[in-house]
mmCIF file of C-alpha atoms in Angstrom:
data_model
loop_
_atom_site.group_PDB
_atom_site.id
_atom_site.type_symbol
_atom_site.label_atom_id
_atom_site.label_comp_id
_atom_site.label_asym_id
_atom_site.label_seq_id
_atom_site.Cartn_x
_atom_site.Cartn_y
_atom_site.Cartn_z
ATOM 1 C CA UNK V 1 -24.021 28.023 87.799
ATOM 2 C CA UNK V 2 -25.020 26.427 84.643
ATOM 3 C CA UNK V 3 -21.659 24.874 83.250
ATOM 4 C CA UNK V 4 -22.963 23.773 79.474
ATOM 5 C CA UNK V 5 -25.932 24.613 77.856
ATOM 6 C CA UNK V 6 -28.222 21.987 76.102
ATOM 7 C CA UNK V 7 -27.026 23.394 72.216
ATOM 8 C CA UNK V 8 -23.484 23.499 73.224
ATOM 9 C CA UNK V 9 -20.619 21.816 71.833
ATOM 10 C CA UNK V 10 -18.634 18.917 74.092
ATOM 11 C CA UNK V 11 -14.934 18.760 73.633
ATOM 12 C CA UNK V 12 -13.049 15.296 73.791
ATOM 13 C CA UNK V 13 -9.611 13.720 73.352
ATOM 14 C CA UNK V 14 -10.435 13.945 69.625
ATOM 15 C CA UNK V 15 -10.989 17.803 69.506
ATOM 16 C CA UNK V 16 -14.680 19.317 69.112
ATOM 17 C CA UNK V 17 -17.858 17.158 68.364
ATOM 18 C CA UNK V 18 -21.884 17.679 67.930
ATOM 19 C CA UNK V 19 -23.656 16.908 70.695
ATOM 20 C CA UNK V 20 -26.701 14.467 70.725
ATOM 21 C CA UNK V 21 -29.480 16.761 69.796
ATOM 22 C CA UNK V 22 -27.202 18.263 66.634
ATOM 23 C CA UNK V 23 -26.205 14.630 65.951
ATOM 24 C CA UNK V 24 -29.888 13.403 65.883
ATOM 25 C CA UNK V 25 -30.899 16.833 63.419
ATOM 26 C CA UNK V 26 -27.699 15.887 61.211
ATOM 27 C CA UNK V 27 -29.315 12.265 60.933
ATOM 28 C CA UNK V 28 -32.708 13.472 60.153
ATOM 29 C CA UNK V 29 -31.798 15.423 57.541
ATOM 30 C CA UNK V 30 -29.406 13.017 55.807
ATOM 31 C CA UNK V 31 -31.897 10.588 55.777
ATOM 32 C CA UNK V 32 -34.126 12.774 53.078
ATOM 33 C CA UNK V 33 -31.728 14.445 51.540
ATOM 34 C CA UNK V 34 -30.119 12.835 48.770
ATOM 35 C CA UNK V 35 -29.307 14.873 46.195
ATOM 36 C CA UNK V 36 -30.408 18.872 44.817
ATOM 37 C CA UNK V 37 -34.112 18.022 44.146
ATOM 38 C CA UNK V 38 -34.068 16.985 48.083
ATOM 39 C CA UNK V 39 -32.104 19.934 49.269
ATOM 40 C CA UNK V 40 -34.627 22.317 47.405
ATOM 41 C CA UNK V 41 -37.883 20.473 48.928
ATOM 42 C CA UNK V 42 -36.739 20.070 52.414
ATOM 43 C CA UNK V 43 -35.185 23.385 52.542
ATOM 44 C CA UNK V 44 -38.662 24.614 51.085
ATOM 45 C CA UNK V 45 -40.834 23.174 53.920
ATOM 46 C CA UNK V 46 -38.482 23.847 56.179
ATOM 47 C CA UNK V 47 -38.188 27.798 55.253
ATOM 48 C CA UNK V 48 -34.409 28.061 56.046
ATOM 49 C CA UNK V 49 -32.319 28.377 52.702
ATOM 50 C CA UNK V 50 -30.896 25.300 51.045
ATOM 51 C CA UNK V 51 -26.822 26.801 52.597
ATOM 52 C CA UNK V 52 -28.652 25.969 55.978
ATOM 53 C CA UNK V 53 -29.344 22.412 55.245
ATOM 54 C CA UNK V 54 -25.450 21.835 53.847
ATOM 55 C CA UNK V 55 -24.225 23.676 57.104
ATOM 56 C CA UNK V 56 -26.209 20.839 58.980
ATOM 57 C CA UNK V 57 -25.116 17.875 56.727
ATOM 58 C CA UNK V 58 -21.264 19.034 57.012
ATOM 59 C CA UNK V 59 -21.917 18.908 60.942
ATOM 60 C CA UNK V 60 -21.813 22.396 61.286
ATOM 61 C CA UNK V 61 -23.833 24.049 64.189
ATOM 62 C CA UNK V 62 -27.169 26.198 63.543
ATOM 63 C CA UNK V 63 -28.903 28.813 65.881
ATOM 64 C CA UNK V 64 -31.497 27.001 67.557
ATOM 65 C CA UNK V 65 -34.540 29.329 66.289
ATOM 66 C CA UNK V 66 -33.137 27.586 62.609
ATOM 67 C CA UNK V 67 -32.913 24.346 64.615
ATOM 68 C CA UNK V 68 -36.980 24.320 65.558
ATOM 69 C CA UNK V 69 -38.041 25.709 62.200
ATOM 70 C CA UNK V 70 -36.149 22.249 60.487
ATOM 71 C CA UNK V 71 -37.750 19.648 63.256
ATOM 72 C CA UNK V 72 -40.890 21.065 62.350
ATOM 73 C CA UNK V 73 -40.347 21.368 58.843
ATOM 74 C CA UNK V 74 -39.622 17.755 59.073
ATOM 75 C CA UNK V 75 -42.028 16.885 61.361
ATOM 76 C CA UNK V 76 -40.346 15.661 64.504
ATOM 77 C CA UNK V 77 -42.033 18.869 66.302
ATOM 78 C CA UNK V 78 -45.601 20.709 65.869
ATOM 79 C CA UNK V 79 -45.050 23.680 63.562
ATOM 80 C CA UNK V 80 -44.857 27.028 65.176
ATOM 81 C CA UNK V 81 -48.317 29.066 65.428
ATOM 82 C CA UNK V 82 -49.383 31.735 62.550
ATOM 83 C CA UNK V 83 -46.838 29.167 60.019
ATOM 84 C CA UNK V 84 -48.703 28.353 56.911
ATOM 85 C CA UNK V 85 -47.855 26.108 54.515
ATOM 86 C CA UNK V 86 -46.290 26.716 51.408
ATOM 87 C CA UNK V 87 -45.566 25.582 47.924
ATOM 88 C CA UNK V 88 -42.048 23.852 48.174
ATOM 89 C CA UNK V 89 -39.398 25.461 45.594
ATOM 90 C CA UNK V 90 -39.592 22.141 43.735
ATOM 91 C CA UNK V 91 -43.109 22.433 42.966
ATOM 92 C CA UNK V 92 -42.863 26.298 41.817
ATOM 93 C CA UNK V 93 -40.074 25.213 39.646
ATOM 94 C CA UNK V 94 -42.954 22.714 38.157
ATOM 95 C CA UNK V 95 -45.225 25.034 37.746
ATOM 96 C CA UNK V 96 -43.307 27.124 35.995
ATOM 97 C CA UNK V 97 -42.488 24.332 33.487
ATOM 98 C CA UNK V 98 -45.817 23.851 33.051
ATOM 99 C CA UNK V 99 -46.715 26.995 32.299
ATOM 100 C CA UNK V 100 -43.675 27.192 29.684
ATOM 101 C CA UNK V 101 -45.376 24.235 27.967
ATOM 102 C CA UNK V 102 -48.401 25.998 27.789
ATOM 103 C CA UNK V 103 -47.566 29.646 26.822
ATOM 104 C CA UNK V 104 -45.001 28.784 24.830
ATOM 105 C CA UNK V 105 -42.949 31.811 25.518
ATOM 106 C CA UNK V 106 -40.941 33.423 28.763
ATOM 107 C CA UNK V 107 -42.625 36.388 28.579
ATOM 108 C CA UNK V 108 -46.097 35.053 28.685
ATOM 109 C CA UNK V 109 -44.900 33.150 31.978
ATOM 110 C CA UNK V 110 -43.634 36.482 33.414
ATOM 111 C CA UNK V 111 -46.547 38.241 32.844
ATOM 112 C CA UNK V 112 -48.782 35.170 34.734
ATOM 113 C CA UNK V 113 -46.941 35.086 37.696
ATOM 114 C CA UNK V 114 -45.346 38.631 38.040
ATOM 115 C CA UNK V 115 -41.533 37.704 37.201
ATOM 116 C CA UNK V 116 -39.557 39.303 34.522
ATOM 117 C CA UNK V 117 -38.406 37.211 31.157
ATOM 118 C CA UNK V 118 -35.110 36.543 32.357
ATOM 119 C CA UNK V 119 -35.808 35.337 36.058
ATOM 120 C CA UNK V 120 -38.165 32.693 34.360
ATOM 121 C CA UNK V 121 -35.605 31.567 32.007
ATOM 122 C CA UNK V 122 -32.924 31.497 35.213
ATOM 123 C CA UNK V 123 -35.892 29.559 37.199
ATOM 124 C CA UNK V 124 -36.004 27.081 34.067
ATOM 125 C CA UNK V 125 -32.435 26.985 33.866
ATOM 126 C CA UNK V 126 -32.289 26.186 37.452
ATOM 127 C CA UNK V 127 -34.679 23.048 37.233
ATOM 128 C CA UNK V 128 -33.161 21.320 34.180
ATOM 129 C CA UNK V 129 -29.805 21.706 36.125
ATOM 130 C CA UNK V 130 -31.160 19.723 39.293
ATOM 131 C CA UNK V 131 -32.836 17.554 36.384
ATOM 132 C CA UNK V 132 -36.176 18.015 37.543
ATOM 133 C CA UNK V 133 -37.304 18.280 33.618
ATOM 134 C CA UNK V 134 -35.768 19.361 30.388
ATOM 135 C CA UNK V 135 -35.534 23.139 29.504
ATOM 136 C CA UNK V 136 -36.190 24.417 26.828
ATOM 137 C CA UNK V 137 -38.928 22.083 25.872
ATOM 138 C CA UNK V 138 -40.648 24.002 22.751
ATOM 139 C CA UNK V 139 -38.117 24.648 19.815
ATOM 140 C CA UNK V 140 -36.635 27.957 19.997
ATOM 141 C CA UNK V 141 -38.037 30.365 17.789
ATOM 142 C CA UNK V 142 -35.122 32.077 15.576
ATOM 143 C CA UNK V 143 -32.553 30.799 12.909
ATOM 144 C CA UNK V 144 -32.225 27.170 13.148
ATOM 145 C CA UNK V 145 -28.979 25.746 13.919
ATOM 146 C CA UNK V 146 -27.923 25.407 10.416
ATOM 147 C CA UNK V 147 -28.319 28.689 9.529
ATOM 148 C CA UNK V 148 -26.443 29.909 12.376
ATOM 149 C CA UNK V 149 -23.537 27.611 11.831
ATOM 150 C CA UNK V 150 -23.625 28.504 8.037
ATOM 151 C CA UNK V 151 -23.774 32.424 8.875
ATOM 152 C CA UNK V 152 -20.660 32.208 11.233
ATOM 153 C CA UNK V 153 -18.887 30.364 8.355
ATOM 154 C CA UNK V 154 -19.370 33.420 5.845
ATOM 155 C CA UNK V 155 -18.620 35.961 8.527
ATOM 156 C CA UNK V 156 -16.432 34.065 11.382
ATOM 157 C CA UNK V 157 -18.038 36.501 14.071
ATOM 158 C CA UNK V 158 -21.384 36.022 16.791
ATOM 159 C CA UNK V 159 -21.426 40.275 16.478
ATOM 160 C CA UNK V 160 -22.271 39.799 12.489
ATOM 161 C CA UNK V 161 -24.681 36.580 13.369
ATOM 162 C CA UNK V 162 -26.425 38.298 15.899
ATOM 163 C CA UNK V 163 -26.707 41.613 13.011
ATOM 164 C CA UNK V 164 -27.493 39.796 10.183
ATOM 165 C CA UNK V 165 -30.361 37.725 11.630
ATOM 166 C CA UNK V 166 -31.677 40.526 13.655
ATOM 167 C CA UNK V 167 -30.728 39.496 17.427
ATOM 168 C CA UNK V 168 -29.315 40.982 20.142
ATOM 169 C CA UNK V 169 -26.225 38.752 21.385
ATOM 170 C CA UNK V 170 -28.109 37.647 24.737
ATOM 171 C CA UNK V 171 -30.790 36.581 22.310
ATOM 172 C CA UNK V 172 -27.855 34.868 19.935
ATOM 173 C CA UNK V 173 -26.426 33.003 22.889
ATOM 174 C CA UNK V 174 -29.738 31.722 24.054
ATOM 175 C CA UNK V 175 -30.105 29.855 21.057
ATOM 176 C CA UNK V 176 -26.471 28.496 20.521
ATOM 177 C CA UNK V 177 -27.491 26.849 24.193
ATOM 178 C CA UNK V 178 -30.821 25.555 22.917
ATOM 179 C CA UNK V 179 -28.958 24.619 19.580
ATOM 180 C CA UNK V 180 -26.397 22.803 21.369
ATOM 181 C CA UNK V 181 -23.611 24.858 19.630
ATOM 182 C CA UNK V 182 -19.998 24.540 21.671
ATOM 183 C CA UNK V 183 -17.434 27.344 21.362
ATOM 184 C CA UNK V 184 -15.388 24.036 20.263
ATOM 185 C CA UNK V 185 -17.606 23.866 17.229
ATOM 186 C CA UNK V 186 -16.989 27.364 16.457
ATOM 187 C CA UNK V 187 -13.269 27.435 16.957
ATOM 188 C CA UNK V 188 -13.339 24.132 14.843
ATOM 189 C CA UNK V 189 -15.018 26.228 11.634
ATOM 190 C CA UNK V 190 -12.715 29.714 12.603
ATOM 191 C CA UNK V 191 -9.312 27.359 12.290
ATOM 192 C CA UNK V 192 -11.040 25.800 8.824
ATOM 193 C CA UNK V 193 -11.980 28.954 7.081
ATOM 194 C CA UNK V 194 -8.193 30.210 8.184
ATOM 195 C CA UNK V 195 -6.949 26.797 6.581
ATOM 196 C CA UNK V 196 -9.263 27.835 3.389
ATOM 197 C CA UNK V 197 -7.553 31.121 3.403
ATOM 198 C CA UNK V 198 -4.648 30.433 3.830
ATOM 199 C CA UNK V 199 -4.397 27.376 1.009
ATOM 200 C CA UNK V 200 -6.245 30.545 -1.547
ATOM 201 C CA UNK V 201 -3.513 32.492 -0.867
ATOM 202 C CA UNK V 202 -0.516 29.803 -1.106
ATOM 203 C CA UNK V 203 -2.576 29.551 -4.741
ATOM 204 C CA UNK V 204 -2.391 32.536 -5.583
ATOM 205 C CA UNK V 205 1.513 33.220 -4.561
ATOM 206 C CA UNK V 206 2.179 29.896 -6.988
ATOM 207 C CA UNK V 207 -0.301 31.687 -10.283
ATOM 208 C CA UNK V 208 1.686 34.923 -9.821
ATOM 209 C CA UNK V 209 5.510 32.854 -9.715
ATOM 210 C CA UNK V 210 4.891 30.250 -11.904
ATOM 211 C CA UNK V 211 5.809 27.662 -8.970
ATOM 212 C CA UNK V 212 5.640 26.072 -6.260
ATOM 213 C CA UNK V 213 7.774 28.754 -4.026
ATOM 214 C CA UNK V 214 10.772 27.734 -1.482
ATOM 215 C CA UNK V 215 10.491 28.865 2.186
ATOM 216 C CA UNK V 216 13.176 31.389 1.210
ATOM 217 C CA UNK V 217 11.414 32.688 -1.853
ATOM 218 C CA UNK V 218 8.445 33.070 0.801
ATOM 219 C CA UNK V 219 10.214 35.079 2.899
ATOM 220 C CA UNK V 220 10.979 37.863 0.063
ATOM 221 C CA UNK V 221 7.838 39.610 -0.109
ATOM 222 C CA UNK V 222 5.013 40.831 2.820
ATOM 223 C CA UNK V 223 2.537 38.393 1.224
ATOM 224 C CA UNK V 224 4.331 35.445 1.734
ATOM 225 C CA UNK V 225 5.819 36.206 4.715
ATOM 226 C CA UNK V 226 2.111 36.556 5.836
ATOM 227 C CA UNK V 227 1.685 33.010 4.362
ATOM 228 C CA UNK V 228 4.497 32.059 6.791
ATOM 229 C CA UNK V 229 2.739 32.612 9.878
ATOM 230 C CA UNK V 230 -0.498 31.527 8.270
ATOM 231 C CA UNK V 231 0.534 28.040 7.837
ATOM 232 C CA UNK V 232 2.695 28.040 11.156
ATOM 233 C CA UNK V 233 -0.475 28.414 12.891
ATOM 234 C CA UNK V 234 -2.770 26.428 10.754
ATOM 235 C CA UNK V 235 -0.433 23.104 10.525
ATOM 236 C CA UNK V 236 2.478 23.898 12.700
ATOM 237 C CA UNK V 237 5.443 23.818 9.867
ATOM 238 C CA UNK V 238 5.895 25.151 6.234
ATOM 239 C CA UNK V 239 7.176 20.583 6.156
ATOM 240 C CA UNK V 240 3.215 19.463 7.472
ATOM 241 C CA UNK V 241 1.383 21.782 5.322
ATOM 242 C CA UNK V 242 3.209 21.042 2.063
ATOM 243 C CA UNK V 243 2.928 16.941 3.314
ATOM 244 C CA UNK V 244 -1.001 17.800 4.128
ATOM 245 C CA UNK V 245 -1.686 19.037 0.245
ATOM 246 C CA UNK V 246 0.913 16.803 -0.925
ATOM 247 C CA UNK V 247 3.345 19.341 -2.542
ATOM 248 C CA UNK V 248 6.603 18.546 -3.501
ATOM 249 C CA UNK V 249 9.532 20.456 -1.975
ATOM 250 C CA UNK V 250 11.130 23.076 -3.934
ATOM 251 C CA UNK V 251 14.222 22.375 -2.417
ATOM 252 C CA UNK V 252 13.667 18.752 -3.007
ATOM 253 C CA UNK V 253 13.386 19.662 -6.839
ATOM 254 C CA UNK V 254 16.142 21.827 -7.132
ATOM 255 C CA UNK V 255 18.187 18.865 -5.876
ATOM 256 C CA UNK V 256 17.374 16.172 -8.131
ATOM 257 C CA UNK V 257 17.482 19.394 -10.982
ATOM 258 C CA UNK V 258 21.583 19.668 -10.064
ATOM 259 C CA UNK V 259 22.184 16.152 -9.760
ATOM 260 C CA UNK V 260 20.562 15.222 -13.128
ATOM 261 C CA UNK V 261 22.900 18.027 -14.164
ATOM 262 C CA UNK V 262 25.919 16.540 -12.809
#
């Protein structure tokens, strides 16, 4: 009877570990893998997916069919009969790249190599993430970042950005990637146009009373209650936003009115 097969796993006072042969597979494959370009490469001339390879370096098991196909990939057996080689994922990636640089577009790069627009741009994606080179490397053709920026500003909406200039909003977002433009950056303009609006309407409130209104006086009519909550959110107190614009307090006035009175 055979008690334990060569593949299996040997169980000790410390639980359950890899035997040799796993152990010697883990160590080959640490020793070229270093980082994502690795993973892609090896897995590539291995043909075993790159979840195969982190299965082995977390000292996880593999079938032994998977097991051959990595020696040979990495040459510590002769590959298996009718195996040819192929391009490793890294240099497809790199080929695509280069074929960006010289089209120009991601269509034209679909068309070559029989991929749709969007798989090329997830390909290119894909190989400035693992920093094998820098996509996109050609300005993007559209608005310019400027004129995007300056177009949310006047309408304080991507829909209207994307309408006015003639984009869809997959198009729109494309560009706000190659543009570098954070949702930070456009929360940062939405709170300043609200700040703008919100100091026009405070304005206005003062033209039509003939002062500078108390927070009771504010609280009177739907406009200024509006105001209210306006400011609340823009500086936090009806106190910051008159200290921000440097308005003296009604009540403040009133005050040193009485006293002078007195």
């Amino acid at each position: 009877m055979r008690i334990a097969g060569e593949n299996m796993l040997h169980l000790n006072s410390g639980g359950v570990t890899l035997n040799e042969t796993e152990a010697s597979l883990f160590s080959e494959v640490a020793r070229v893998v270093r980082d994502e370009i690795d993973l892609l490469e090896v897995s590539s001339r291995c043909r075993v997916n790159p979840t195969t390879l982190r299965k082995i370096l977390e000292e996880r098991p593999v079938s032994p069919p998977t097991e051959k196909k990595i020696r040979a990939g990495l040459g510590l057996t002769p590959p298996p009969g009718g195996i040819l080689s192929l391009p490793s994922r890294v240099d497809q990636l790199c080929e695509l790249y280069r074929l960006y640089q010289e089209k120009g577009t991601l269509a034209a790069v679909g068309r070559t190599v029989g991929l749709s627009r969007e798989r090329v741009r997830q390909l290119l994606v894909r190989g400035t993430q693992i920093g094998l080179f820098e996509y996109p490397a050609c300005p993007p053709s559209g608005p310019s970042r400027e004129k995007i920026l300056e177009d949310y500003k006047n309408f304080l909406s991507l829909n209207a950005v994307a309408g006015v200039n003639r984009l869809s909003m997959a198009a729109l977002r494309r560009l706000c990637q190659s543009h570098r433009i954070t949702r930070e950056e456009l929360e940062q303009i939405r709170n300043e146009r609200r700040r703008i609006a919100c100091i026009d309407l405070y304005l206005s409130i003062v033209q039509e009373m003939g002062h500078h209104p108390t927070t009771t006086e504010l609280s009177t009519s739907k406009s200024g209650r509006s105001l209210r909550w306006q400011i609340g959110r823009g500086w936090g107190s009806i106190e910051a936003f008159r200290s921000a614009l440097r308005i003296p307090s009604p009540l403040n006035k009133d005050l040193s009115g009485a006293a002078r009175k007195m």
